[in-house]
């Protein structure tokens, strides 16, 4: 119950943020976002439909698709989230804070992206275009990102023809800001880097990573491999995660030990546990390093 209460509370916060983005910035100025929200705003602008009613109506086909594509739990949460958004948008009466079109696009996308991202992070959907992408991917093998991009390309093209090119351009900017904020909300703001290190001096490198960079390591045993120096036999491969701020220092440390070390760098969106977030004191380092390295 504690977990579900937390999830629904955060979904509620997400709904509030998304509604602020709509009512304070986008709707008073006729700007669109991408996806289902953008369709609802476009139909409301063209035909004068109530935005709350049209938002639920446009979302229905995607919710049906979600019932057969995603889990029932996600669909139920999404129904609650979308209906809540429609209700809040209907009764919310905030005064627009600016008439600057650039600020409207940026901050409208910021609030809407934060709301959608927080909702997705807690297992619900406020916009059905992602559901369409998942469905198309499962049924036809299309890329989810390409489906969403094509969907919004059609939407903004219709906007340019039916309303104005300027509105379509500002709406595209809103969509880009929204998409980026969704990613940041889901993945977090901390920037981590993973490293896979293959070296003849893996023992020394591991010791320096722990003692100097103050990060944990995991060692894998490679059975064999082939590189520019020919076939290689068994060796240890180091896997570690560091904060991006330490990346140059880590590379210099490895190069000082082994200039020929093979390093693969990759982004890490999120971590849980481990030693990355805690500086190692001398006692921790002593316990972490194998005893033979301290002799």
Short mmCIF file of N, CA and C in Angstrom, two decimals, residues 74-148:
data_model
loop_
_atom_site.label_atom_id
_atom_site.label_comp_id
_atom_site.label_asym_id
_atom_site.label_seq_id
_atom_site.Cartn_x
_atom_site.Cartn_y
_atom_site.Cartn_z
N UNK A 74 -0.79 -0.96 -16.03
CA UNK A 74 -0.38 0.30 -16.66
C UNK A 74 -1.58 0.98 -17.29
N UNK A 75 -2.45 0.19 -17.93
CA UNK A 75 -3.64 0.76 -18.58
C UNK A 75 -4.56 1.40 -17.56
N UNK A 76 -4.79 0.73 -16.45
CA UNK A 76 -5.68 1.27 -15.41
C UNK A 76 -5.11 2.56 -14.83
N UNK A 77 -3.80 2.55 -14.54
CA UNK A 77 -3.16 3.77 -14.04
C UNK A 77 -3.27 4.90 -15.06
N UNK A 78 -3.11 4.56 -16.33
CA UNK A 78 -3.17 5.57 -17.39
C UNK A 78 -4.56 6.17 -17.51
N UNK A 79 -5.59 5.31 -17.38
CA UNK A 79 -6.98 5.81 -17.41
C UNK A 79 -7.19 6.81 -16.28
N UNK A 80 -6.74 6.47 -15.08
CA UNK A 80 -6.87 7.37 -13.93
C UNK A 80 -6.12 8.68 -14.19
N UNK A 81 -4.90 8.58 -14.73
CA UNK A 81 -4.08 9.77 -14.97
C UNK A 81 -4.70 10.68 -16.01
N UNK A 82 -5.18 10.11 -17.11
CA UNK A 82 -5.75 10.93 -18.20
C UNK A 82 -7.05 11.59 -17.76
N UNK A 83 -7.92 10.84 -17.07
CA UNK A 83 -9.17 11.43 -16.57
C UNK A 83 -8.87 12.53 -15.55
N UNK A 84 -7.87 12.30 -14.70
CA UNK A 84 -7.48 13.33 -13.72
C UNK A 84 -6.98 14.58 -14.42
N UNK A 85 -6.18 14.40 -15.48
CA UNK A 85 -5.67 15.55 -16.23
C UNK A 85 -6.82 16.33 -16.85
N UNK A 86 -7.77 15.61 -17.43
CA UNK A 86 -8.92 16.27 -18.06
C UNK A 86 -9.72 17.07 -17.03
N UNK A 87 -9.92 16.51 -15.85
CA UNK A 87 -10.68 17.20 -14.80
C UNK A 87 -9.95 18.44 -14.31
N UNK A 88 -8.64 18.28 -14.05
CA UNK A 88 -7.85 19.42 -13.55
C UNK A 88 -7.81 20.53 -14.59
N UNK A 89 -7.61 20.18 -15.87
CA UNK A 89 -7.57 21.19 -16.93
C UNK A 89 -8.91 21.92 -17.04
N UNK A 90 -9.99 21.18 -16.83
CA UNK A 90 -11.33 21.78 -16.95
C UNK A 90 -11.59 22.82 -15.84
N UNK A 91 -11.17 22.50 -14.63
CA UNK A 91 -11.48 23.37 -13.50
C UNK A 91 -10.36 24.33 -13.13
N UNK A 92 -9.19 24.15 -13.70
CA UNK A 92 -8.05 24.99 -13.36
C UNK A 92 -8.19 26.34 -14.05
N UNK A 93 -7.97 27.44 -13.31
CA UNK A 93 -8.12 28.78 -13.86
C UNK A 93 -6.92 29.67 -13.55
N UNK A 94 -5.73 29.18 -13.87
CA UNK A 94 -4.53 29.99 -13.65
C UNK A 94 -4.42 31.07 -14.73
N UNK A 95 -3.87 32.19 -14.33
CA UNK A 95 -3.66 33.30 -15.27
C UNK A 95 -2.35 33.12 -16.02
N UNK A 96 -2.34 33.27 -17.34
CA UNK A 96 -1.09 33.18 -18.09
C UNK A 96 -0.06 34.17 -17.56
N UNK A 97 1.20 33.75 -17.49
CA UNK A 97 2.23 34.58 -16.85
C UNK A 97 3.05 35.37 -17.86
N UNK A 98 2.96 35.05 -19.15
CA UNK A 98 3.74 35.76 -20.16
C UNK A 98 3.08 35.64 -21.52
N UNK A 99 3.38 36.62 -22.39
CA UNK A 99 2.90 36.54 -23.76
C UNK A 99 4.07 36.40 -24.74
N UNK A 100 5.28 36.18 -24.19
CA UNK A 100 6.45 35.96 -25.03
C UNK A 100 6.39 34.54 -25.60
N UNK A 101 6.36 34.44 -26.91
CA UNK A 101 6.14 33.14 -27.56
C UNK A 101 7.27 32.15 -27.29
N UNK A 102 8.49 32.65 -27.23
CA UNK A 102 9.61 31.76 -26.96
C UNK A 102 9.53 31.19 -25.55
N UNK A 103 9.22 32.04 -24.57
CA UNK A 103 9.08 31.57 -23.19
C UNK A 103 7.90 30.61 -23.06
N UNK A 104 6.83 30.88 -23.78
CA UNK A 104 5.66 30.00 -23.75
C UNK A 104 6.05 28.60 -24.24
N UNK A 105 6.77 28.54 -25.36
CA UNK A 105 7.18 27.25 -25.92
C UNK A 105 8.09 26.49 -24.97
N UNK A 106 9.08 27.20 -24.40
CA UNK A 106 10.07 26.53 -23.55
C UNK A 106 9.45 26.07 -22.23
N UNK A 107 8.78 27.00 -21.54
CA UNK A 107 8.26 26.65 -20.21
C UNK A 107 7.01 25.77 -20.29
N UNK A 108 6.24 25.92 -21.36
CA UNK A 108 5.13 25.00 -21.57
C UNK A 108 5.63 23.58 -21.75
N UNK A 109 6.68 23.43 -22.56
CA UNK A 109 7.29 22.12 -22.75
C UNK A 109 7.94 21.59 -21.49
N UNK A 110 8.53 22.51 -20.70
CA UNK A 110 9.19 22.09 -19.46
C UNK A 110 8.19 21.49 -18.47
N UNK A 111 7.10 22.21 -18.22
CA UNK A 111 6.09 21.72 -17.27
C UNK A 111 5.41 20.46 -17.78
N UNK A 112 5.07 20.46 -19.07
CA UNK A 112 4.40 19.30 -19.64
C UNK A 112 5.31 18.08 -19.64
N UNK A 113 6.58 18.28 -20.00
CA UNK A 113 7.54 17.18 -20.01
C UNK A 113 7.79 16.61 -18.63
N UNK A 114 7.90 17.51 -17.62
CA UNK A 114 8.10 17.04 -16.25
C UNK A 114 6.91 16.23 -15.78
N UNK A 115 5.70 16.68 -16.13
CA UNK A 115 4.50 15.95 -15.73
C UNK A 115 4.39 14.60 -16.40
N UNK A 116 4.61 14.55 -17.72
CA UNK A 116 4.54 13.28 -18.45
C UNK A 116 5.63 12.33 -17.98
N UNK A 117 6.85 12.86 -17.78
CA UNK A 117 7.97 12.03 -17.34
C UNK A 117 7.74 11.43 -15.96
N UNK A 118 7.22 12.24 -15.03
CA UNK A 118 6.94 11.75 -13.68
C UNK A 118 5.84 10.68 -13.70
N UNK A 119 4.88 10.86 -14.58
CA UNK A 119 3.80 9.87 -14.71
C UNK A 119 4.33 8.56 -15.27
N UNK A 120 5.14 8.64 -16.33
CA UNK A 120 5.73 7.43 -16.94
C UNK A 120 6.60 6.71 -15.93
N UNK A 121 7.36 7.47 -15.15
CA UNK A 121 8.27 6.88 -14.16
C UNK A 121 7.52 6.06 -13.12
N UNK A 122 6.24 6.37 -12.92
CA UNK A 122 5.44 5.66 -11.92
C UNK A 122 4.41 4.73 -12.56
N UNK A 123 4.67 4.33 -13.81
CA UNK A 123 3.89 3.27 -14.44
C UNK A 123 2.59 3.66 -15.05
N UNK A 124 2.48 4.89 -15.58
CA UNK A 124 1.26 5.32 -16.27
C UNK A 124 1.65 6.13 -17.50
N UNK A 125 0.67 6.41 -18.35
CA UNK A 125 0.92 7.14 -19.58
C UNK A 125 -0.07 8.29 -19.68
N UNK A 126 0.43 9.49 -19.98
CA UNK A 126 -0.43 10.65 -20.21
C UNK A 126 -0.60 10.94 -21.69
N UNK A 127 0.27 10.38 -22.51
CA UNK A 127 0.22 10.62 -23.95
C UNK A 127 0.28 9.28 -24.68
N UNK A 128 -0.65 9.06 -25.61
CA UNK A 128 -0.79 7.75 -26.24
C UNK A 128 0.13 7.49 -27.40
N UNK A 129 0.92 8.49 -27.85
CA UNK A 129 1.78 8.25 -29.01
C UNK A 129 2.85 7.20 -28.71
N UNK A 130 3.31 7.16 -27.44
CA UNK A 130 4.28 6.11 -27.08
C UNK A 130 3.64 4.72 -27.15
N UNK A 131 2.37 4.63 -26.78
CA UNK A 131 1.65 3.35 -26.87
C UNK A 131 1.56 2.91 -28.33
N UNK A 132 1.27 3.87 -29.22
CA UNK A 132 1.23 3.57 -30.66
C UNK A 132 2.57 3.05 -31.14
N UNK A 133 3.66 3.69 -30.65
CA UNK A 133 5.00 3.25 -31.04
C UNK A 133 5.29 1.84 -30.58
N UNK A 134 4.92 1.51 -29.33
CA UNK A 134 5.14 0.16 -28.80
C UNK A 134 4.32 -0.86 -29.58
N UNK A 135 3.07 -0.51 -29.90
CA UNK A 135 2.19 -1.41 -30.66
C UNK A 135 2.77 -1.68 -32.06
N UNK A 136 3.19 -0.62 -32.74
CA UNK A 136 3.75 -0.77 -34.08
C UNK A 136 5.05 -1.57 -34.05
N UNK A 137 5.82 -1.39 -32.98
CA UNK A 137 7.06 -2.14 -32.84
C UNK A 137 6.79 -3.64 -32.68
N UNK A 138 5.79 -3.98 -31.86
CA UNK A 138 5.47 -5.39 -31.62
C UNK A 138 4.83 -6.05 -32.84
N UNK A 139 3.98 -5.30 -33.53
CA UNK A 139 3.23 -5.88 -34.64
C UNK A 139 4.01 -5.89 -35.95
N UNK A 140 4.78 -4.82 -36.20
CA UNK A 140 5.41 -4.67 -37.51
C UNK A 140 6.92 -4.50 -37.44
N UNK A 141 7.47 -4.40 -36.23
CA UNK A 141 8.92 -4.27 -36.08
C UNK A 141 9.46 -2.87 -36.30
N UNK A 142 8.58 -1.86 -36.38
CA UNK A 142 9.04 -0.49 -36.58
C UNK A 142 9.69 0.04 -35.30
N UNK A 143 10.65 0.94 -35.48
CA UNK A 143 11.28 1.58 -34.33
C UNK A 143 10.26 2.47 -33.61
N UNK A 144 10.24 2.39 -32.26
CA UNK A 144 9.32 3.21 -31.47
C UNK A 144 9.58 4.70 -31.70
N UNK A 145 10.85 5.07 -31.69
CA UNK A 145 11.21 6.48 -31.89
C UNK A 145 10.77 7.00 -33.26
N UNK A 146 10.93 6.17 -34.30
CA UNK A 146 10.55 6.60 -35.65
C UNK A 146 9.03 6.73 -35.78
N UNK A 147 8.29 5.83 -35.12
CA UNK A 147 6.83 5.91 -35.16
C UNK A 147 6.35 7.20 -34.51
N UNK A 148 6.90 7.52 -33.33
CA UNK A 148 6.52 8.75 -32.62
C UNK A 148 6.90 9.98 -33.44
#
